[in-house]
Structure formats: structure tokens, C-alpha cells
Coordinates of C-alpha atoms in Angstrom, one line a residue:
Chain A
X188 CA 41.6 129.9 70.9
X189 CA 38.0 130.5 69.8
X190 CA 35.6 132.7 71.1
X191 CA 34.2 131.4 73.9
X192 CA 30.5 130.2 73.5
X193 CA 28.9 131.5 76.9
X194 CA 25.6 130.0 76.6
X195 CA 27.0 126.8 76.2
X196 CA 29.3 127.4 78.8
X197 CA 26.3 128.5 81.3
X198 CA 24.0 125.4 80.2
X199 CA 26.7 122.4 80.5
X200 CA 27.4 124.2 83.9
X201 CA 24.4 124.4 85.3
X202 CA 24.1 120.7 84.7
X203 CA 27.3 120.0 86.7
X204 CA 25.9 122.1 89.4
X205 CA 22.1 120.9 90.0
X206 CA 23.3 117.5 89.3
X207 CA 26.3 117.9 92.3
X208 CA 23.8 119.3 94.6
X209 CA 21.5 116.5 94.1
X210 CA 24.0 114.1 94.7
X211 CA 24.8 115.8 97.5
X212 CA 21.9 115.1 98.9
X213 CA 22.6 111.5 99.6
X214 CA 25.4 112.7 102.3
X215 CA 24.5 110.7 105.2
X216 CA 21.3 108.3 103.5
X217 CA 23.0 106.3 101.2
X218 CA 22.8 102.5 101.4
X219 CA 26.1 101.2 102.4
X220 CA 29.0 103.7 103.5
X221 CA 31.5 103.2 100.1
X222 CA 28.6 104.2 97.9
X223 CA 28.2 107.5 99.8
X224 CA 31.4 108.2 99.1
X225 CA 31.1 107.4 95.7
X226 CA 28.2 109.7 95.5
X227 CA 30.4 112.5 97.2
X228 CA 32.8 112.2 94.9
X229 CA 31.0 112.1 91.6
X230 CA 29.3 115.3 93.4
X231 CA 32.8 116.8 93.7
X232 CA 33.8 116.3 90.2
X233 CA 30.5 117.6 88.7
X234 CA 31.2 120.6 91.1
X235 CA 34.6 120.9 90.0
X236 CA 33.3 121.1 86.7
X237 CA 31.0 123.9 87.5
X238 CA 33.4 126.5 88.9
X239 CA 35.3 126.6 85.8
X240 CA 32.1 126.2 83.8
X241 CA 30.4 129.2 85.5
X242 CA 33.6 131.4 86.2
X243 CA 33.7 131.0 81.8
X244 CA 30.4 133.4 82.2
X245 CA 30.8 135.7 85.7
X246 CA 30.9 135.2 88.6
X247 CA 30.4 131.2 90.6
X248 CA 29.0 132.1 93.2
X249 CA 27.2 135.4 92.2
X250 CA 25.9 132.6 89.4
X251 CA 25.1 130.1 91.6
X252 CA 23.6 131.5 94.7
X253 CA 21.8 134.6 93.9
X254 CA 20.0 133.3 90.1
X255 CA 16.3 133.0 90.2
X256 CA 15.0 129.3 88.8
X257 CA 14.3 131.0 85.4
X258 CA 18.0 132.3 85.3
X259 CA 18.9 128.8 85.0
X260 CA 19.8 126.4 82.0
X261 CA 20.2 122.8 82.7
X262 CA 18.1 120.1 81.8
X263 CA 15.1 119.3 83.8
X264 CA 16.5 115.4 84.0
X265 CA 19.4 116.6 86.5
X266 CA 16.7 118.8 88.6
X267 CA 14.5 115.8 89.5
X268 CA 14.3 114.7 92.7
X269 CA 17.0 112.0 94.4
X270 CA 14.3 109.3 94.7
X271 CA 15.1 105.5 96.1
X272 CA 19.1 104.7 95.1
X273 CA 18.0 102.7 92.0
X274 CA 16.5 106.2 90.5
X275 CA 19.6 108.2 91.7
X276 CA 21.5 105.3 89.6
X277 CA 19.2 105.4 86.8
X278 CA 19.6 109.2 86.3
X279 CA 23.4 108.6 86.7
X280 CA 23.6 106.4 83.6
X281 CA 21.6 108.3 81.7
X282 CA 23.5 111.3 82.2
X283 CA 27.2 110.4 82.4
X284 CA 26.6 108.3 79.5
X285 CA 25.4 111.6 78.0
X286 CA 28.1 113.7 79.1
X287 CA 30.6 111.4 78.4
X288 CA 29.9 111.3 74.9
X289 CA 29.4 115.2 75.0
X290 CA 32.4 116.3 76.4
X291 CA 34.0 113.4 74.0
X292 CA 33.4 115.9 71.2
X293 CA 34.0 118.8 72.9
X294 CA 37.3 118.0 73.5
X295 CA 38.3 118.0 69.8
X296 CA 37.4 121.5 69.9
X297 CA 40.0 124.5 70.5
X298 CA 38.2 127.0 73.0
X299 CA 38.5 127.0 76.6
X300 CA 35.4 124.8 76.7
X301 CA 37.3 121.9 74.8
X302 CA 40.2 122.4 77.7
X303 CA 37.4 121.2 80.7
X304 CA 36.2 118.8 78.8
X305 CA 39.2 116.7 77.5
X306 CA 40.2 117.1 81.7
X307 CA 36.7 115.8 82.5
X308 CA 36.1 113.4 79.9
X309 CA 38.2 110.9 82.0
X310 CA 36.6 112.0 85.2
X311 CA 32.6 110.8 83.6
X312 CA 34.2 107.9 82.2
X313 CA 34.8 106.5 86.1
X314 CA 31.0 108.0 86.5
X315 CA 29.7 106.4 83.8
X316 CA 32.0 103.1 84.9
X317 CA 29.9 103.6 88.4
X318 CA 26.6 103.5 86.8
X319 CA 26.5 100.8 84.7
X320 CA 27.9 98.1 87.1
X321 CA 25.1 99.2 89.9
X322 CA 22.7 99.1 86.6
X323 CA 23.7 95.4 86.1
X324 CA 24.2 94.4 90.4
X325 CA 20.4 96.0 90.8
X326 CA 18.9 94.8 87.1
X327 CA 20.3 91.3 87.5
X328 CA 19.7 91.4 91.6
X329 CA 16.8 90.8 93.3
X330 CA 13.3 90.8 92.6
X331 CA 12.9 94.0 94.0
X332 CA 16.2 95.6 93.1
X333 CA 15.1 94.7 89.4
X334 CA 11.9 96.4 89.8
X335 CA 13.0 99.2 91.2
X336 CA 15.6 99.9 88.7
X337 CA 13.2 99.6 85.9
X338 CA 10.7 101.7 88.0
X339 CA 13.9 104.8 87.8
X340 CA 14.3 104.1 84.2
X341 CA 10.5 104.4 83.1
X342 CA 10.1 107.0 85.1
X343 CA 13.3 109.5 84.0
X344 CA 12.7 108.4 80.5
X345 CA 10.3 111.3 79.7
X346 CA 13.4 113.6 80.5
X347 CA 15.6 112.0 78.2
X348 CA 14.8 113.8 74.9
X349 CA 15.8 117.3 76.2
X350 CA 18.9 116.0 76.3
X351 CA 19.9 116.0 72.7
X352 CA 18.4 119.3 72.0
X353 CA 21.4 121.4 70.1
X354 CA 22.8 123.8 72.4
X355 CA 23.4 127.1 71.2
X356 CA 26.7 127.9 70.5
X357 CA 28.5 124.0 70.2
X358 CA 28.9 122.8 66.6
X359 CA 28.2 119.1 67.9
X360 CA 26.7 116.1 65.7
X361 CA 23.6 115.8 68.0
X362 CA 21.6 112.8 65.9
X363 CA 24.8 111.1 65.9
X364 CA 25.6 111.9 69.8
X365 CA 21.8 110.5 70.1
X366 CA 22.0 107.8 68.3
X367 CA 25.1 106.4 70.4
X368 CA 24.0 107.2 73.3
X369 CA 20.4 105.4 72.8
X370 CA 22.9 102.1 71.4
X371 CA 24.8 102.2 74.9
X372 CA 21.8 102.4 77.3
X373 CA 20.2 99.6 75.5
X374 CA 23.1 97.7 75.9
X375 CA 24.1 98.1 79.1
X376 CA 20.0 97.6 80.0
X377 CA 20.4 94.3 78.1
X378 CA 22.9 93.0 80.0
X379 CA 21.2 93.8 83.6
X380 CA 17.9 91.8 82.6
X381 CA 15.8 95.4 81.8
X382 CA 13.8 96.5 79.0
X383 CA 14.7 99.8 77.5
X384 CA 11.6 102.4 78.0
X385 CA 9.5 101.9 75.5
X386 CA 7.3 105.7 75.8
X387 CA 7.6 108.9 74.1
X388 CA 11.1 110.3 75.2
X389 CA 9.4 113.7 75.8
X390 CA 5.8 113.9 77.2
X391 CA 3.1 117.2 76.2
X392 CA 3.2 118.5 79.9
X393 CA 7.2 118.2 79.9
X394 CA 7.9 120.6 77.6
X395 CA 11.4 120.2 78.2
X396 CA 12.3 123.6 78.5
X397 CA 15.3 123.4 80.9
X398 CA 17.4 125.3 78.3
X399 CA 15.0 127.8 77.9
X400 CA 15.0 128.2 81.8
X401 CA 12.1 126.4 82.0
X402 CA 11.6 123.9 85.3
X403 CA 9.7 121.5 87.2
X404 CA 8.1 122.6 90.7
X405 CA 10.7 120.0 92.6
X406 CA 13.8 122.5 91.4
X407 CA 12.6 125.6 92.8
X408 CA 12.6 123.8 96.1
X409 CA 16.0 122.6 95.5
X410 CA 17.4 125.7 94.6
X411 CA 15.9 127.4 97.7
X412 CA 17.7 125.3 99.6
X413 CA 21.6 125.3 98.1
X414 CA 20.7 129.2 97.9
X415 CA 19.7 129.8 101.6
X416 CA 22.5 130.4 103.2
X417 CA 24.7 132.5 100.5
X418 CA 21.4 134.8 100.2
X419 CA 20.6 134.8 104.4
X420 CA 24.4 135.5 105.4
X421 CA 25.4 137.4 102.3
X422 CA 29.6 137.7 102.1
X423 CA 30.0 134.6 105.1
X424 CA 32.9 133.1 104.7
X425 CA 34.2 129.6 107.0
Chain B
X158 CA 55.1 139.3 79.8
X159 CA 55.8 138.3 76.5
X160 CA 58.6 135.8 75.3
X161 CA 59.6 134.2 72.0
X162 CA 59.4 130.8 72.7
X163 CA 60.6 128.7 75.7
X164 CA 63.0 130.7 78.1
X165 CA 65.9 128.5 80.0
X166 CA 65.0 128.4 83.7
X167 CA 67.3 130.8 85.9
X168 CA 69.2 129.6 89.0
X169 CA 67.0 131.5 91.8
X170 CA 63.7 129.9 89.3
X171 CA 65.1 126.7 90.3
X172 CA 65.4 126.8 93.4
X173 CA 62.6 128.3 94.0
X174 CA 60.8 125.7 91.8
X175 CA 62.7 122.7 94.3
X176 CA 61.2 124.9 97.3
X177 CA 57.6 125.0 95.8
X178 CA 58.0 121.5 94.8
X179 CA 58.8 120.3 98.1
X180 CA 55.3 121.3 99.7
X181 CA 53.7 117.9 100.8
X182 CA 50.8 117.8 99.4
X183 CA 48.0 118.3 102.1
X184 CA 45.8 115.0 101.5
X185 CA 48.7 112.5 101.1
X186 CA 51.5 114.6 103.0
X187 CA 53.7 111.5 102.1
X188 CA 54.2 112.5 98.5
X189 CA 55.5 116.6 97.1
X190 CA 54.0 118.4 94.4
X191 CA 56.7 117.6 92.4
X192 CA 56.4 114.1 93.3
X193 CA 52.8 114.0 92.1
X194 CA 53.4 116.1 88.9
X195 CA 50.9 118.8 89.5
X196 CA 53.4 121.5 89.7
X197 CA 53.6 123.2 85.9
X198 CA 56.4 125.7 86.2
X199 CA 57.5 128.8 87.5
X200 CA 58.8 132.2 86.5
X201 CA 60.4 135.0 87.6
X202 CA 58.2 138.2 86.5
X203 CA 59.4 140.7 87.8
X204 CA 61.5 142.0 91.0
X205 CA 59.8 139.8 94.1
X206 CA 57.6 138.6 91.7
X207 CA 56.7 135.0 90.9
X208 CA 54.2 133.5 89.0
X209 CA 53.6 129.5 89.4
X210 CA 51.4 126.9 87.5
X211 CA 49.6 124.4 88.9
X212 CA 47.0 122.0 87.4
X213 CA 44.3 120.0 89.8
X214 CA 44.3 116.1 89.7
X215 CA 40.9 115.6 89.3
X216 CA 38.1 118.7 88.3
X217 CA 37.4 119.3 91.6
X218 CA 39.9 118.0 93.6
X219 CA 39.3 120.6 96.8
X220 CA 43.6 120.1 97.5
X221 CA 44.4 122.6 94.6
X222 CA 43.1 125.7 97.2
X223 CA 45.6 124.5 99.9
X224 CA 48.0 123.6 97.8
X225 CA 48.4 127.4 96.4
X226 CA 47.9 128.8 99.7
X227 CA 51.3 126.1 100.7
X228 CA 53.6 127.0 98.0
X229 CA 52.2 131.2 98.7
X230 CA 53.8 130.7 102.4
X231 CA 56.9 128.6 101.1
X232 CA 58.0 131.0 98.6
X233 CA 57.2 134.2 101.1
X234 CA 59.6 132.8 103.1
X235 CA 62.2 132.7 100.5
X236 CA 61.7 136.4 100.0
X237 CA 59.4 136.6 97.7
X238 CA 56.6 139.1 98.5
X239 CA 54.7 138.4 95.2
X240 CA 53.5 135.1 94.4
X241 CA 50.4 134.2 91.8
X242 CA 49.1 130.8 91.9
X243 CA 47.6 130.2 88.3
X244 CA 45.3 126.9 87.8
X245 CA 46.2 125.5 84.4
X246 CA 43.7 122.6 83.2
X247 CA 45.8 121.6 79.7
X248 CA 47.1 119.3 79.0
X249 CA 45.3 117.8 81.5
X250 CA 47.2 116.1 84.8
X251 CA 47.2 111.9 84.4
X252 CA 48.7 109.3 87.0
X253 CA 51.5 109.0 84.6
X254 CA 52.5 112.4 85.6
X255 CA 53.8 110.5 89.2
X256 CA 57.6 110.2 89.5
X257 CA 58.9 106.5 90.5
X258 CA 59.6 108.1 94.0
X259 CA 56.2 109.2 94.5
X260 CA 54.8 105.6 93.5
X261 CA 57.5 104.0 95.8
X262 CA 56.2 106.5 98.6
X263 CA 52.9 105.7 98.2
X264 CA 53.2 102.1 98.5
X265 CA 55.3 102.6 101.7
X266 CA 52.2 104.5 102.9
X267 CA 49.8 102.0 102.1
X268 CA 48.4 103.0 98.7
X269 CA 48.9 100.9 95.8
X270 CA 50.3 102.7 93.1
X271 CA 48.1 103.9 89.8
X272 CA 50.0 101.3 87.0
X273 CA 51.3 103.3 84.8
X274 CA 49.5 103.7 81.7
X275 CA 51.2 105.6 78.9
X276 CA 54.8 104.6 77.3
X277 CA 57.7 104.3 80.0
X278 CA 60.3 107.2 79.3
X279 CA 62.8 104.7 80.8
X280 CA 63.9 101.7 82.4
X281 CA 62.1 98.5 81.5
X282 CA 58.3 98.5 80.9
X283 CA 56.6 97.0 83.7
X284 CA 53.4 95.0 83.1
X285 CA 51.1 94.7 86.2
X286 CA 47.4 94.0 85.4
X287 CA 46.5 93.4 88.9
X288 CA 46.2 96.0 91.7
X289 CA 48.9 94.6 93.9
X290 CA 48.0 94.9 97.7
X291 CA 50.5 97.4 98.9
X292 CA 50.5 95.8 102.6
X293 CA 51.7 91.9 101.5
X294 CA 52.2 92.4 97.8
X295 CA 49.5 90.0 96.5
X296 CA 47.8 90.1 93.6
X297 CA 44.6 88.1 94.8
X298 CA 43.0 91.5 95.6
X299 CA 39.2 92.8 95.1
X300 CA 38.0 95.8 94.0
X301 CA 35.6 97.2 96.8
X302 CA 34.2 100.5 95.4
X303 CA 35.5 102.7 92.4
X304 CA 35.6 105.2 94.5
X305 CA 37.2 105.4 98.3
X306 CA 38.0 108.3 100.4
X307 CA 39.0 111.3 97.8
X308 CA 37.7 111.0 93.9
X309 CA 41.9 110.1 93.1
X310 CA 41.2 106.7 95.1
X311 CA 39.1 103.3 95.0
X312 CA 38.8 100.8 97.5
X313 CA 40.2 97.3 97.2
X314 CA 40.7 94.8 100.0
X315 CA 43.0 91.8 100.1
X316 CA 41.9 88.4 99.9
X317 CA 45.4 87.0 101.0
X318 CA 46.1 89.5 103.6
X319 CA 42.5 90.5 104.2
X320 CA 43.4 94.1 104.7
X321 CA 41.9 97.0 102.9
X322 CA 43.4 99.5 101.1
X323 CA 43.5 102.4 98.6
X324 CA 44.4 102.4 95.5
X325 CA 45.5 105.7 93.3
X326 CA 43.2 104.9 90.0
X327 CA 44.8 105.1 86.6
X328 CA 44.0 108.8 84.9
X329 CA 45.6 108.8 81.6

């Protein structure tokens, strides 16, 4: 096996993580009952995937719980707040579609990164599955479902260009991975009746830092709360 | 421990491989480990000492803690004071992995069966593009939500029967 590439291992965690947690969230306010256990479950995979991710670098829950906000390395699109279920949806097909292709590549590789992924590829291909059919039911919907959908796309969009920044340590084809991804979204956002974003991916006042531990204000909030209790009740155990 | 190549399985790893196999496993008690395929192997590694791999369904399937702690208290009580539970993630677990009695249980609890998704090692090759409702065997089913009560299952109802029910979603 290869060396393991830590940084790598530590940023594609951290998006499993902060992405699970604010999935999470929606335990107990989703819509209908099935979709919050849809949410739960997606949550549970992408926490899944974070244990082994994080336990490649240290220690989980030393990792998790007791990191400052500028310890962390995911992207600032998974940090943003839940919003209405058409942004939670939005963010999801931006990502799994993403990760999908991501951890598509990975898996060709020969370290113990390229193990997770070829196990989790098939797990983001049911998220990315989940996605795109709400995409369509709420872009082809109703009047308002439609607008709010678009409303979730325009306004993650700016977050989107982060995501093919190279990350240190993965020999990946990121213009390619880009370029792919950018082909799917506007397909999928054909079919449901939207128009693609049309703005700058990035924006001068996101900087896009997330790799760089760089966040927005709603994160630190976030992580105040998934760190509470580990940091209040150090050691507790169920 | 080191060893040149694969090593044939002794009778005491057998049988403690049946025991470990046997553990129900704790969300779908219906089915064993070795039913569902998740159980990898296990060695004898010393005196008392056993060392067993499992690999998780899904990423973060929550089972896989329980499931170690089960086969840790099955195989104590074969006399074996040391037991190691390793997770193993490659080659990575699918629903092809299910034995024919374990999709035959499943059904009898109520779960259609994940169609099976790679070559069949044997027996004729079934083809069965519809999720058959498990309850009245209909094929006129719907798919409710991709995802149902653990990340493994989805929802379908039937529309001749008009019951719901779960099915175990492909992985391969």
C-alpha cells in the first residue's frame, strides 16, 4: 500500500462529518416521515465514512469534538446552514454528485484511502440517486417547490468552486472531475425545468478557504453545538 | 503472525467459525452473520487466542459494534479467553455476498430480497426486474422511499396487496 496521504484523509473527512451533522439536524423537522429517514441515513453513511476517515489521522473523537473551527478542513459548501428542504436537497446534489465522482477515482488508487472509497462509492451513488429525483419532483412540481429549488441552487452556487480545488496529497484529474461534474448538474437541472446558476462560482468575500481552515460565521455555531457535550462531560460514555 | 500464503482452516477454527457465524445478527435477528456474508474469517493465533474478520454492510452501519461485541461473548463461551474483532473494509461487502438461505429467510420475515446482481455461482440464473412484494408475491409494487428504516433498506408498498414493506437494496 501507499503512504497514506493524511491531509487528504483529514479534508475528505471533515466533509463527511459537518455534512452528517447537518443532516442531522433535520431529525424530527423534515417534511414527511420517509424522507427523515432518508436524511438519517445519508447522515449515517457520511458518518460512517468519517470514523475511518478521521481514525486514518488520530484520534475520531479527540478529532472531532475537541478541534477549534480553524483546525478544520472541509469545504465551506457542507458548513452552510440546513435552510428550507429544497436547499438541504440542492446542497445534496451538489455534493454527492461531487463525491461520487471523487471517490470514483479514488478508488482506482492503492492506499487505504482508495479501500473507503471503492466501499463508499456505492453508498453516494444511492445519495446522489436521492438527490436528483427530489431535484426533478421539486423543479418540475409546484410553483413554489420550483422556486424554491432554484432559490437553494443560486444561492449554494457561490460555494461550488472550492470544490475542485486540488487537495493536497490526491493525484486526481480535477479539470476533468470538474468538468463532469458541471455536465451532470446541468443535466439533471435540465430535466427538472431549472436553469443552471449562471454567477461566478466563487464570490470576492467567499474566499473559499475551507481547506485552509478557513469558515463562515454559521460553522462555528455548528460546531459549538456537536462539540458541547464531549467538551462539557469530557470521557461520558451511554 | 506471518504465513506463506493461504493456511487450511483447522477443525477447532471451524467450529468456531460455525459458532461465530451463527450470531443473529442484531437488526434482522432472522438472518446469521454467515447468512449475510459479513463474517471474513477466522484464525487461531495463538493458545486462547482468536482473531476474526468482519466487514460492515454499509460505511456506517451502527450493527458492526454489536455484532463484535456478539461473536466476543459467543466465542468466550467456547473457551476462548482472547478474541479480536478486526473491521476489514476490502473488498468491500455487496448483497451478493447473501447465501440463498439468508434471502429465503428474509422473505419469510417480510423483506424482499436484494436481486442478486453479480454472476450466479450456481443453479440457474434467475432474472427478476421487479421488487416482488414479499407478503403476496406480486410484482405490481412501488417504490416508496430509497431509503426505509436502516441505510440497507428502501421502502416499497404493494399495489396488489396494499401492504408495505422493506426491501434489502442491491449493493454490488
Amino acid at each position: 500500500m501507499s503512504p497514506l496521504p493524511a491531509s487528504a484523509a483529514l479534508a475528505l473527512g471533515d466533509d463527511a462529518l459537518v455534512l452528517s451533522h447537518r443532516l442531522g439536524e433535520w431529525a424530527g423537522y423534515a417534511p414527511v416521515l420517509e424522507e427523515e429517514l432518508a436524511l438519517a441515513n445519508i447522515s449515517l453513511d457520511l458518518l460512517g465514512q468519517a470514523r475511518i476517515l478521521l481514525s486514518l489521522v488520530g484520534d475520531e473523537d479527540e478529532l472531532a469534538y475537541l478541534r477549534e473551527e480553524r483546525a478544520f478542513r472541509n469545504l465551506q459548501l457542507v458548513e452552510q446552514p440546513r435552510g428550507d428542504f429544497a436547499h438541504t436537497i440542492a446542497r445534496q446534489l451538489y455534493f454527492s454528485s461531487y463525491q461520487r465522482l471523487l471517490y470514483e477515482e479514488l478508488a482506482r488508487g492503492d492506499d487505504a484511502l482508495a479501500e473507503l472509497a471503492s466501499k463508499a462509492v456505492k453508498e453516494v451513488a444511492y445519495h446522489r440517486d436521492h438527490a436528483e429525483h427530489w431535484t426533478l419532483r421539486l423543479g418540475d412540481g409546484t410553483a413554489e417547490s420550483h422556486q424554491r429549488m432554484q432559490q437553494g441552487l443560486n444561492a449554494l452556487w457561490r460555494y461550488t468552486d472550492e470544490v475542485f480545488e486540488p487537495i493536497e496529497g490526491l493525484s486526481v484529474d480535477w479539470p476533468t472531475l470538474r468538468e463532469r461534474w458541471t455536465e451532470q448538474i446541468a443535466h439533471v437541472l435540465q430535466q427538472a425545468t431549472l436553469t443552471m446558476p449562471s454567477g461566478p462560482q466563487g464570490d470576492a468575500w467567499t474566499a473559499g478557504g475551507g481547506r485552509q481552515g478557513v469558515h463562515t460565521e454559521p460553522f462555528g455555531r455548528m460546531l459549538a453545538e456537536m462539540q458541547h457535550l464531549h467538551r462539557s462531560h469530557p470521557g461520558a460514555a451511554w | 503472525m506471518v504465513t506463506a500464503g493461504p493456511v487450511e482452516e483447522t477443525p477447532l477454527e471451524r467450529k468456531l467459525r460455525e459458532a461465530a457465524g451463527s450470531v443473529p445478527d442484531p437488526e434482522l435477528p432472522v438472518i446469521s452473520l454467515a447468512e449475510l456474508g459479513v463474517l471474513r474469517g477466522l484464525r487461531v493465533t495463538g493458545p486462547g487466542r482468536v482473531e476474526v474478520e468482519l466487514t460492515p454492510t454499509y460505511t456506517g452501519c451502527p450493527a458492526i459494534e454489536a455484532m463484535s461485541a456478539d461473536i466476543e461473548r459467543v466465542l468466550h463461551q467456547h473457551g476462548i479467553p482472547e478474541v479480536t474483532v478486526r473491521t476489514v473494509l476490502s473488498p468491500p461487502w455487496t448483497t451478493d455476498a447473501i447465501s440463498a438461505d439468508g434471502r429465503r429467510k428474509l422473505k419469510e420475515f417480510g423483506i424482499a430480497p436484494p436481486r442478486t446482481t453479480g454472476p450466479a455461482t450456481n443453479g440457474p440464473v434467475a432474472v427478476d426486474l421487479a421488487i416482488r412484494c414479499p407478503h403476496c408475491g406480486s410484482t405490481r409494487t412501488t417504490l416508496l422511499s430509497r431509503f426505509s428504516s436502516t441505510a440497507c433498506k428502501a421502502l416499497h408498498r404493494c399495489e396488489s396487496c396494499l401492504e408495505p414493506f422493506d426491501h434489502f437494496k442491491e449493493l454490488s
